[in-house]
Amino acid sequence: MNKKFEEWDEFEKELNISQEEELAIKLEMDIIRATIEARKKNNLTQRELSKVSGIKQPVIARIEKQTNSPQIYTLLKLLYPMGYTLKVVPLEK
């Protein structure tokens, strides 16, 4: 049975997500969003990015729709041909 919620706060409490999990989800969304922006900035379709990265187009689509969580290696393979990489930086305080 699907429970119906009147307010977002009720739904959020039901999820029972820790602050660390919430931050991890936000970080993943930010990385995916930045990857999409990089692809568009390079005027590449998903199919074209697939050809230059070696990552199949359906995989790219699932990552961009946030259906699948990308592995770091996959992100690097997508980003490198577009002139990007991942970098560890200190958190802002």
PDB file of N, CA and C in Angstrom:
ATOM      1  N   MET A   1       0.833  -1.171   0.000  1.00  0.00           N
ATOM      2  CA  MET A   1       0.000   0.000   0.000  1.00  0.00           C
ATOM      3  C   MET A   1       0.886   1.245   0.000  1.00  0.00           C
ATOM      4  N   ASN A   2       0.581   2.195  -0.877  1.00  0.00           N
ATOM      5  CA  ASN A   2       1.323   3.442  -0.945  1.00  0.00           C
ATOM      6  C   ASN A   2       0.741   4.448   0.036  1.00  0.00           C
ATOM      7  N   LYS A   3       1.611   4.975   0.876  1.00  0.00           N
ATOM      8  CA  LYS A   3       1.194   5.972   1.851  1.00  0.00           C
ATOM      9  C   LYS A   3       1.189   7.336   1.180  1.00  0.00           C
ATOM     10  N   LYS A   4       0.148   8.130   1.418  1.00  0.00           N
ATOM     11  CA  LYS A   4       0.065   9.480   0.840  1.00  0.00           C
ATOM     12  C   LYS A   4       0.476  10.492   1.897  1.00  0.00           C
ATOM     13  N   PHE A   5       1.213  11.489   1.447  1.00  0.00           N
ATOM     14  CA  PHE A   5       1.712  12.519   2.346  1.00  0.00           C
ATOM     15  C   PHE A   5       1.116  13.865   1.955  1.00  0.00           C
ATOM     16  N   GLU A   6       0.759  14.641   2.956  1.00  0.00           N
ATOM     17  CA  GLU A   6       0.208  15.980   2.731  1.00  0.00           C
ATOM     18  C   GLU A   6       1.320  17.013   2.561  1.00  0.00           C
ATOM     19  N   GLU A   7       2.397  16.824   3.293  1.00  0.00           N
ATOM     20  CA  GLU A   7       3.492  17.791   3.302  1.00  0.00           C
ATOM     21  C   GLU A   7       4.824  17.099   3.011  1.00  0.00           C
ATOM     22  N   TRP A   8       5.767  17.856   2.427  1.00  0.00           N
ATOM     23  CA  TRP A   8       7.096  17.335   2.128  1.00  0.00           C
ATOM     24  C   TRP A   8       7.787  16.866   3.399  1.00  0.00           C
ATOM     25  N   ASP A   9       7.645  17.626   4.500  1.00  0.00           N
ATOM     26  CA  ASP A   9       8.300  17.272   5.760  1.00  0.00           C
ATOM     27  C   ASP A   9       7.903  15.865   6.223  1.00  0.00           C
ATOM     28  N   GLU A  10       6.641  15.504   6.045  1.00  0.00           N
ATOM     29  CA  GLU A  10       6.177  14.171   6.432  1.00  0.00           C
ATOM     30  C   GLU A  10       6.895  13.100   5.614  1.00  0.00           C
ATOM     31  N   PHE A  11       6.985  13.332   4.308  1.00  0.00           N
ATOM     32  CA  PHE A  11       7.645  12.384   3.410  1.00  0.00           C
ATOM     33  C   PHE A  11       9.120  12.268   3.764  1.00  0.00           C
ATOM     34  N   GLU A  12       9.756  13.418   4.011  1.00  0.00           N
ATOM     35  CA  GLU A  12      11.178  13.440   4.326  1.00  0.00           C
ATOM     36  C   GLU A  12      11.472  12.654   5.611  1.00  0.00           C
ATOM     37  N   LYS A  13      10.625  12.805   6.609  1.00  0.00           N
ATOM     38  CA  LYS A  13      10.804  12.064   7.861  1.00  0.00           C
ATOM     39  C   LYS A  13      10.657  10.560   7.629  1.00  0.00           C
ATOM     40  N   GLU A  14       9.730  10.192   6.781  1.00  0.00           N
ATOM     41  CA  GLU A  14       9.495   8.774   6.480  1.00  0.00           C
ATOM     42  C   GLU A  14      10.711   8.143   5.786  1.00  0.00           C
ATOM     43  N   LEU A  15      11.425   8.932   4.971  1.00  0.00           N
ATOM     44  CA  LEU A  15      12.620   8.424   4.285  1.00  0.00           C
ATOM     45  C   LEU A  15      13.724   8.059   5.263  1.00  0.00           C
ATOM     46  N   ASN A  16      13.814   8.812   6.359  1.00  0.00           N
ATOM     47  CA  ASN A  16      14.806   8.551   7.395  1.00  0.00           C
ATOM     48  C   ASN A  16      16.224   8.576   6.829  1.00  0.00           C
ATOM     49  N   ILE A  17      16.547   9.625   6.097  1.00  0.00           N
ATOM     50  CA  ILE A  17      17.871   9.789   5.489  1.00  0.00           C
ATOM     51  C   ILE A  17      18.733  10.617   6.441  1.00  0.00           C
ATOM     52  N   SER A  18      19.939  10.133   6.696  1.00  0.00           N
ATOM     53  CA  SER A  18      20.860  10.863   7.568  1.00  0.00           C
ATOM     54  C   SER A  18      21.381  12.100   6.835  1.00  0.00           C
ATOM     55  N   GLN A  19      21.960  13.006   7.596  1.00  0.00           N
ATOM     56  CA  GLN A  19      22.523  14.210   6.987  1.00  0.00           C
ATOM     57  C   GLN A  19      23.654  13.853   6.020  1.00  0.00           C
ATOM     58  N   GLU A  20      24.455  12.843   6.382  1.00  0.00           N
ATOM     59  CA  GLU A  20      25.558  12.423   5.512  1.00  0.00           C
ATOM     60  C   GLU A  20      25.028  11.858   4.200  1.00  0.00           C
ATOM     61  N   GLU A  21      23.950  11.057   4.277  1.00  0.00           N
ATOM     62  CA  GLU A  21      23.343  10.503   3.064  1.00  0.00           C
ATOM     63  C   GLU A  21      22.766  11.613   2.195  1.00  0.00           C
ATOM     64  N   GLU A  22      22.149  12.593   2.825  1.00  0.00           N
ATOM     65  CA  GLU A  22      21.586  13.715   2.084  1.00  0.00           C
ATOM     66  C   GLU A  22      22.684  14.503   1.367  1.00  0.00           C
ATOM     67  N   LEU A  23      23.807  14.716   2.049  1.00  0.00           N
ATOM     68  CA  LEU A  23      24.931  15.423   1.427  1.00  0.00           C
ATOM     69  C   LEU A  23      25.515  14.621   0.266  1.00  0.00           C
ATOM     70  N   ALA A  24      25.588  13.297   0.418  1.00  0.00           N
ATOM     71  CA  ALA A  24      26.112  12.442  -0.659  1.00  0.00           C
ATOM     72  C   ALA A  24      25.204  12.499  -1.881  1.00  0.00           C
ATOM     73  N   ILE A  25      23.901  12.496  -1.665  1.00  0.00           N
ATOM     74  CA  ILE A  25      22.942  12.583  -2.772  1.00  0.00           C
ATOM     75  C   ILE A  25      23.086  13.920  -3.485  1.00  0.00           C
ATOM     76  N   LYS A  26      23.208  15.003  -2.707  1.00  0.00           N
ATOM     77  CA  LYS A  26      23.358  16.334  -3.303  1.00  0.00           C
ATOM     78  C   LYS A  26      24.657  16.421  -4.107  1.00  0.00           C
ATOM     79  N   LEU A  27      25.739  15.869  -3.563  1.00  0.00           N
ATOM     80  CA  LEU A  27      27.019  15.894  -4.270  1.00  0.00           C
ATOM     81  C   LEU A  27      26.922  15.136  -5.591  1.00  0.00           C
ATOM     82  N   GLU A  28      26.299  13.964  -5.556  1.00  0.00           N
ATOM     83  CA  GLU A  28      26.134  13.195  -6.794  1.00  0.00           C
ATOM     84  C   GLU A  28      25.320  13.969  -7.812  1.00  0.00           C
ATOM     85  N   MET A  29      24.242  14.606  -7.365  1.00  0.00           N
ATOM     86  CA  MET A  29      23.416  15.402  -8.281  1.00  0.00           C
ATOM     87  C   MET A  29      24.221  16.559  -8.875  1.00  0.00           C
ATOM     88  N   ASP A  30      25.045  17.214  -8.055  1.00  0.00           N
ATOM     89  CA  ASP A  30      25.873  18.318  -8.540  1.00  0.00           C
ATOM     90  C   ASP A  30      26.880  17.837  -9.580  1.00  0.00           C
ATOM     91  N   ILE A  31      27.488  16.677  -9.337  1.00  0.00           N
ATOM     92  CA  ILE A  31      28.471  16.134 -10.288  1.00  0.00           C
ATOM     93  C   ILE A  31      27.794  15.781 -11.608  1.00  0.00           C
ATOM     94  N   ILE A  32      26.631  15.158 -11.529  1.00  0.00           N
ATOM     95  CA  ILE A  32      25.903  14.792 -12.750  1.00  0.00           C
ATOM     96  C   ILE A  32      25.493  16.049 -13.505  1.00  0.00           C
ATOM     97  N   ARG A  33      24.991  17.045 -12.782  1.00  0.00           N
ATOM     98  CA  ARG A  33      24.592  18.308 -13.418  1.00  0.00           C
ATOM     99  C   ARG A  33      25.789  18.965 -14.119  1.00  0.00           C
ATOM    100  N   ALA A  34      26.952  18.963 -13.459  1.00  0.00           N
ATOM    101  CA  ALA A  34      28.157  19.547 -14.050  1.00  0.00           C
ATOM    102  C   ALA A  34      28.605  18.762 -15.285  1.00  0.00           C
ATOM    103  N   THR A  35      28.434  17.443 -15.263  1.00  0.00           N
ATOM    104  CA  THR A  35      28.789  16.614 -16.413  1.00  0.00           C
ATOM    105  C   THR A  35      27.878  16.921 -17.600  1.00  0.00           C
ATOM    106  N   ILE A  36      26.604  17.096 -17.337  1.00  0.00           N
ATOM    107  CA  ILE A  36      25.650  17.461 -18.400  1.00  0.00           C
ATOM    108  C   ILE A  36      26.016  18.828 -18.972  1.00  0.00           C
ATOM    109  N   GLU A  37      26.325  19.781 -18.090  1.00  0.00           N
ATOM    110  CA  GLU A  37      26.712  21.121 -18.548  1.00  0.00           C
ATOM    111  C   GLU A  37      27.969  21.068 -19.405  1.00  0.00           C
ATOM    112  N   ALA A  38      28.937  20.235 -19.006  1.00  0.00           N
ATOM    113  CA  ALA A  38      30.171  20.101 -19.788  1.00  0.00           C
ATOM    114  C   ALA A  38      29.864  19.534 -21.166  1.00  0.00           C
ATOM    115  N   ARG A  39      28.981  18.534 -21.223  1.00  0.00           N
ATOM    116  CA  ARG A  39      28.614  17.939 -22.515  1.00  0.00           C
ATOM    117  C   ARG A  39      27.971  18.979 -23.411  1.00  0.00           C
ATOM    118  N   LYS A  40      27.048  19.755 -22.848  1.00  0.00           N
ATOM    119  CA  LYS A  40      26.357  20.777 -23.639  1.00  0.00           C
ATOM    120  C   LYS A  40      27.297  21.903 -24.047  1.00  0.00           C
ATOM    121  N   LYS A  41      28.208  22.282 -23.145  1.00  0.00           N
ATOM    122  CA  LYS A  41      29.184  23.331 -23.458  1.00  0.00           C
ATOM    123  C   LYS A  41      30.085  22.909 -24.619  1.00  0.00           C
ATOM    124  N   ASN A  42      30.334  21.609 -24.721  1.00  0.00           N
ATOM    125  CA  ASN A  42      31.147  21.064 -25.812  1.00  0.00           C
ATOM    126  C   ASN A  42      30.312  20.740 -27.043  1.00  0.00           C
ATOM    127  N   ASN A  43      29.031  21.120 -27.007  1.00  0.00           N
ATOM    128  CA  ASN A  43      28.108  20.885 -28.124  1.00  0.00           C
ATOM    129  C   ASN A  43      28.086  19.422 -28.554  1.00  0.00           C
ATOM    130  N   LEU A  44      28.035  18.530 -27.555  1.00  0.00           N
ATOM    131  CA  LEU A  44      28.004  17.104 -27.840  1.00  0.00           C
ATOM    132  C   LEU A  44      26.632  16.529 -27.491  1.00  0.00           C
ATOM    133  N   THR A  45      26.154  15.647 -28.335  1.00  0.00           N
ATOM    134  CA  THR A  45      24.972  14.865 -27.984  1.00  0.00           C
ATOM    135  C   THR A  45      25.450  13.701 -27.122  1.00  0.00           C
ATOM    136  N   GLN A  46      24.521  13.011 -26.507  1.00  0.00           N
ATOM    137  CA  GLN A  46      24.897  11.815 -25.745  1.00  0.00           C
ATOM    138  C   GLN A  46      25.562  10.795 -26.663  1.00  0.00           C
ATOM    139  N   ARG A  47      25.056  10.667 -27.859  1.00  0.00           N
ATOM    140  CA  ARG A  47      25.619   9.712 -28.815  1.00  0.00           C
ATOM    141  C   ARG A  47      27.063  10.083 -29.181  1.00  0.00           C
ATOM    142  N   GLU A  48      27.316  11.374 -29.405  1.00  0.00           N
ATOM    143  CA  GLU A  48      28.675  11.816 -29.737  1.00  0.00           C
ATOM    144  C   GLU A  48      29.617  11.606 -28.548  1.00  0.00           C
ATOM    145  N   LEU A  49      29.125  11.911 -27.335  1.00  0.00           N
ATOM    146  CA  LEU A  49      29.940  11.680 -26.140  1.00  0.00           C
ATOM    147  C   LEU A  49      30.238  10.189 -25.989  1.00  0.00           C
ATOM    148  N   SER A  50      29.291   9.366 -26.335  1.00  0.00           N
ATOM    149  CA  SER A  50      29.484   7.921 -26.287  1.00  0.00           C
ATOM    150  C   SER A  50      30.643   7.499 -27.185  1.00  0.00           C
ATOM    151  N   LYS A  51      30.682   8.053 -28.381  1.00  0.00           N
ATOM    152  CA  LYS A  51      31.733   7.685 -29.340  1.00  0.00           C
ATOM    153  C   LYS A  51      33.119   8.087 -28.841  1.00  0.00           C
ATOM    154  N   VAL A  52      33.241   9.283 -28.241  1.00  0.00           N
ATOM    155  CA  VAL A  52      34.569   9.747 -27.820  1.00  0.00           C
ATOM    156  C   VAL A  52      34.986   9.202 -26.458  1.00  0.00           C
ATOM    157  N   SER A  53      34.016   8.753 -25.653  1.00  0.00           N
ATOM    158  CA  SER A  53      34.343   8.285 -24.313  1.00  0.00           C
ATOM    159  C   SER A  53      34.393   6.766 -24.193  1.00  0.00           C
ATOM    160  N   GLY A  54      33.697   6.070 -25.101  1.00  0.00           N
ATOM    161  CA  GLY A  54      33.616   4.620 -24.995  1.00  0.00           C
ATOM    162  C   GLY A  54      32.523   4.143 -24.038  1.00  0.00           C
ATOM    163  N   ILE A  55      31.752   5.076 -23.487  1.00  0.00           N
ATOM    164  CA  ILE A  55      30.633   4.733 -22.611  1.00  0.00           C
ATOM    165  C   ILE A  55      29.377   4.689 -23.478  1.00  0.00           C
ATOM    166  N   LYS A  56      28.623   3.606 -23.398  1.00  0.00           N
ATOM    167  CA  LYS A  56      27.444   3.450 -24.251  1.00  0.00           C
ATOM    168  C   LYS A  56      26.410   4.546 -23.973  1.00  0.00           C
ATOM    169  N   GLN A  57      25.745   4.999 -25.044  1.00  0.00           N
ATOM    170  CA  GLN A  57      24.775   6.088 -24.928  1.00  0.00           C
ATOM    171  C   GLN A  57      23.666   5.800 -23.929  1.00  0.00           C
ATOM    172  N   PRO A  58      23.098   4.587 -23.875  1.00  0.00           N
ATOM    173  CA  PRO A  58      22.058   4.341 -22.870  1.00  0.00           C
ATOM    174  C   PRO A  58      22.561   4.510 -21.428  1.00  0.00           C
ATOM    175  N   VAL A  59      23.842   4.199 -21.204  1.00  0.00           N
ATOM    176  CA  VAL A  59      24.426   4.384 -19.870  1.00  0.00           C
ATOM    177  C   VAL A  59      24.496   5.871 -19.554  1.00  0.00           C
ATOM    178  N   ILE A  60      24.911   6.674 -20.530  1.00  0.00           N
ATOM    179  CA  ILE A  60      24.970   8.124 -20.344  1.00  0.00           C
ATOM    180  C   ILE A  60      23.573   8.665 -20.041  1.00  0.00           C
ATOM    181  N   ALA A  61      22.582   8.189 -20.762  1.00  0.00           N
ATOM    182  CA  ALA A  61      21.202   8.638 -20.541  1.00  0.00           C
ATOM    183  C   ALA A  61      20.740   8.296 -19.130  1.00  0.00           C
ATOM    184  N   ARG A  62      21.044   7.090 -18.668  1.00  0.00           N
ATOM    185  CA  ARG A  62      20.622   6.691 -17.314  1.00  0.00           C
ATOM    186  C   ARG A  62      21.328   7.517 -16.249  1.00  0.00           C
ATOM    187  N   ILE A  63      22.594   7.859 -16.481  1.00  0.00           N
ATOM    188  CA  ILE A  63      23.322   8.715 -15.544  1.00  0.00           C
ATOM    189  C   ILE A  63      22.682  10.100 -15.519  1.00  0.00           C
ATOM    190  N   GLU A  64      22.429  10.661 -16.697  1.00  0.00           N
ATOM    191  CA  GLU A  64      21.871  12.009 -16.781  1.00  0.00           C
ATOM    192  C   GLU A  64      20.455  12.088 -16.203  1.00  0.00           C
ATOM    193  N   LYS A  65      19.701  11.001 -16.296  1.00  0.00           N
ATOM    194  CA  LYS A  65      18.355  10.965 -15.706  1.00  0.00           C
ATOM    195  C   LYS A  65      18.414  10.641 -14.221  1.00  0.00           C
ATOM    196  N   GLN A  66      19.624  10.379 -13.730  1.00  0.00           N
ATOM    197  CA  GLN A  66      19.869   9.998 -12.341  1.00  0.00           C
ATOM    198  C   GLN A  66      19.168   8.692 -11.980  1.00  0.00           C
ATOM    199  N   THR A  67      19.066   7.812 -12.977  1.00  0.00           N
ATOM    200  CA  THR A  67      18.537   6.472 -12.751  1.00  0.00           C
ATOM    201  C   THR A  67      19.623   5.582 -12.174  1.00  0.00           C
ATOM    202  N   ASN A  68      20.858   5.781 -12.634  1.00  0.00           N
ATOM    203  CA  ASN A  68      22.017   5.020 -12.166  1.00  0.00           C
ATOM    204  C   ASN A  68      23.025   5.967 -11.531  1.00  0.00           C
ATOM    205  N   SER A  69      23.685   5.488 -10.499  1.00  0.00           N
ATOM    206  CA  SER A  69      24.789   6.239  -9.893  1.00  0.00           C
ATOM    207  C   SER A  69      26.066   5.883 -10.637  1.00  0.00           C
ATOM    208  N   PRO A  70      26.752   6.883 -11.177  1.00  0.00           N
ATOM    209  CA  PRO A  70      27.957   6.576 -11.951  1.00  0.00           C
ATOM    210  C   PRO A  70      29.139   6.208 -11.056  1.00  0.00           C
ATOM    211  N   GLN A  71      29.951   5.287 -11.533  1.00  0.00           N
ATOM    212  CA  GLN A  71      31.214   4.961 -10.887  1.00  0.00           C
ATOM    213  C   GLN A  71      32.200   6.092 -11.201  1.00  0.00           C
ATOM    214  N   ILE A  72      33.193   6.282 -10.356  1.00  0.00           N
ATOM    215  CA  ILE A  72      34.189   7.336 -10.588  1.00  0.00           C
ATOM    216  C   ILE A  72      34.897   7.114 -11.917  1.00  0.00           C
ATOM    217  N   TYR A  73      35.233   5.858 -12.220  1.00  0.00           N
ATOM    218  CA  TYR A  73      35.920   5.553 -13.477  1.00  0.00           C
ATOM    219  C   TYR A  73      35.063   5.965 -14.679  1.00  0.00           C
ATOM    220  N   THR A  74      33.762   5.732 -14.590  1.00  0.00           N
ATOM    221  CA  THR A  74      32.850   6.104 -15.677  1.00  0.00           C
ATOM    222  C   THR A  74      32.822   7.619 -15.831  1.00  0.00           C
ATOM    223  N   LEU A  75      32.739   8.331 -14.719  1.00  0.00           N
ATOM    224  CA  LEU A  75      32.749   9.798 -14.790  1.00  0.00           C
ATOM    225  C   LEU A  75      34.034  10.305 -15.437  1.00  0.00           C
ATOM    226  N   LEU A  76      35.152   9.733 -15.040  1.00  0.00           N
ATOM    227  CA  LEU A  76      36.423  10.156 -15.626  1.00  0.00           C
ATOM    228  C   LEU A  76      36.462   9.899 -17.128  1.00  0.00           C
ATOM    229  N   LYS A  77      35.943   8.740 -17.552  1.00  0.00           N
ATOM    230  CA  LYS A  77      35.912   8.434 -18.987  1.00  0.00           C
ATOM    231  C   LYS A  77      35.004   9.398 -19.744  1.00  0.00           C
ATOM    232  N   LEU A  78      33.936   9.871 -19.098  1.00  0.00           N
ATOM    233  CA  LEU A  78      33.049  10.837 -19.740  1.00  0.00           C
ATOM    234  C   LEU A  78      33.680  12.222 -19.773  1.00  0.00           C
ATOM    235  N   LEU A  79      34.309  12.618 -18.688  1.00  0.00           N
ATOM    236  CA  LEU A  79      34.822  13.980 -18.561  1.00  0.00           C
ATOM    237  C   LEU A  79      36.109  14.228 -19.346  1.00  0.00           C
ATOM    238  N   TYR A  80      37.014  13.275 -19.352  1.00  0.00           N
ATOM    239  CA  TYR A  80      38.334  13.486 -19.954  1.00  0.00           C
ATOM    240  C   TYR A  80      38.276  13.943 -21.415  1.00  0.00           C
ATOM    241  N   PRO A  81      37.496  13.306 -22.294  1.00  0.00           N
ATOM    242  CA  PRO A  81      37.474  13.755 -23.694  1.00  0.00           C
ATOM    243  C   PRO A  81      36.890  15.165 -23.872  1.00  0.00           C
ATOM    244  N   MET A  82      36.188  15.650 -22.847  1.00  0.00           N
ATOM    245  CA  MET A  82      35.623  17.001 -22.919  1.00  0.00           C
ATOM    246  C   MET A  82      36.542  18.026 -22.270  1.00  0.00           C
ATOM    247  N   GLY A  83      37.701  17.558 -21.776  1.00  0.00           N
ATOM    248  CA  GLY A  83      38.664  18.468 -21.178  1.00  0.00           C
ATOM    249  C   GLY A  83      38.417  18.734 -19.696  1.00  0.00           C
ATOM    250  N   TYR A  84      37.758  17.815 -19.013  1.00  0.00           N
ATOM    251  CA  TYR A  84      37.468  17.967 -17.589  1.00  0.00           C
ATOM    252  C   TYR A  84      37.974  16.761 -16.821  1.00  0.00           C
ATOM    253  N   THR A  85      38.064  16.929 -15.497  1.00  0.00           N
ATOM    254  CA  THR A  85      38.402  15.829 -14.605  1.00  0.00           C
ATOM    255  C   THR A  85      37.737  16.084 -13.264  1.00  0.00           C
ATOM    256  N   LEU A  86      37.877  15.146 -12.349  1.00  0.00           N
ATOM    257  CA  LEU A  86      37.379  15.323 -10.986  1.00  0.00           C
ATOM    258  C   LEU A  86      38.545  15.786 -10.115  1.00  0.00           C
ATOM    259  N   LYS A  87      38.229  16.533  -9.074  1.00  0.00           N
ATOM    260  CA  LYS A  87      39.257  17.055  -8.207  1.00  0.00           C
ATOM    261  C   LYS A  87      38.733  17.081  -6.777  1.00  0.00           C
ATOM    262  N   VAL A  88      39.572  16.713  -5.828  1.00  0.00           N
ATOM    263  CA  VAL A  88      39.203  16.793  -4.422  1.00  0.00           C
ATOM    264  C   VAL A  88      39.626  18.165  -3.916  1.00  0.00           C
ATOM    265  N   VAL A  89      38.664  18.883  -3.343  1.00  0.00           N
ATOM    266  CA  VAL A  89      38.921  20.232  -2.855  1.00  0.00           C
ATOM    267  C   VAL A  89      38.418  20.341  -1.412  1.00  0.00           C
ATOM    268  N   PRO A  90      39.013  21.244  -0.631  1.00  0.00           N
ATOM    269  CA  PRO A  90      38.550  21.405   0.745  1.00  0.00           C
ATOM    270  C   PRO A  90      37.117  21.965   0.776  1.00  0.00           C
ATOM    271  N   LEU A  91      36.373  21.566   1.792  1.00  0.00           N
ATOM    272  CA  LEU A  91      35.025  22.094   1.976  1.00  0.00           C
ATOM    273  C   LEU A  91      35.102  23.538   2.431  1.00  0.00           C
ATOM    274  N   GLU A  92      34.152  24.322   1.984  1.00  0.00           N
ATOM    275  CA  GLU A  92      34.066  25.700   2.453  1.00  0.00           C
ATOM    276  C   GLU A  92      33.487  25.690   3.852  1.00  0.00           C
ATOM    277  N   LYS A  93      33.987  26.554   4.710  1.00  0.00           N
ATOM    278  CA  LYS A  93      33.465  26.613   6.083  1.00  0.00           C
ATOM    279  C   LYS A  93      32.596  27.827   6.275  1.00  0.00           C
TER     280      LYS A  93
END
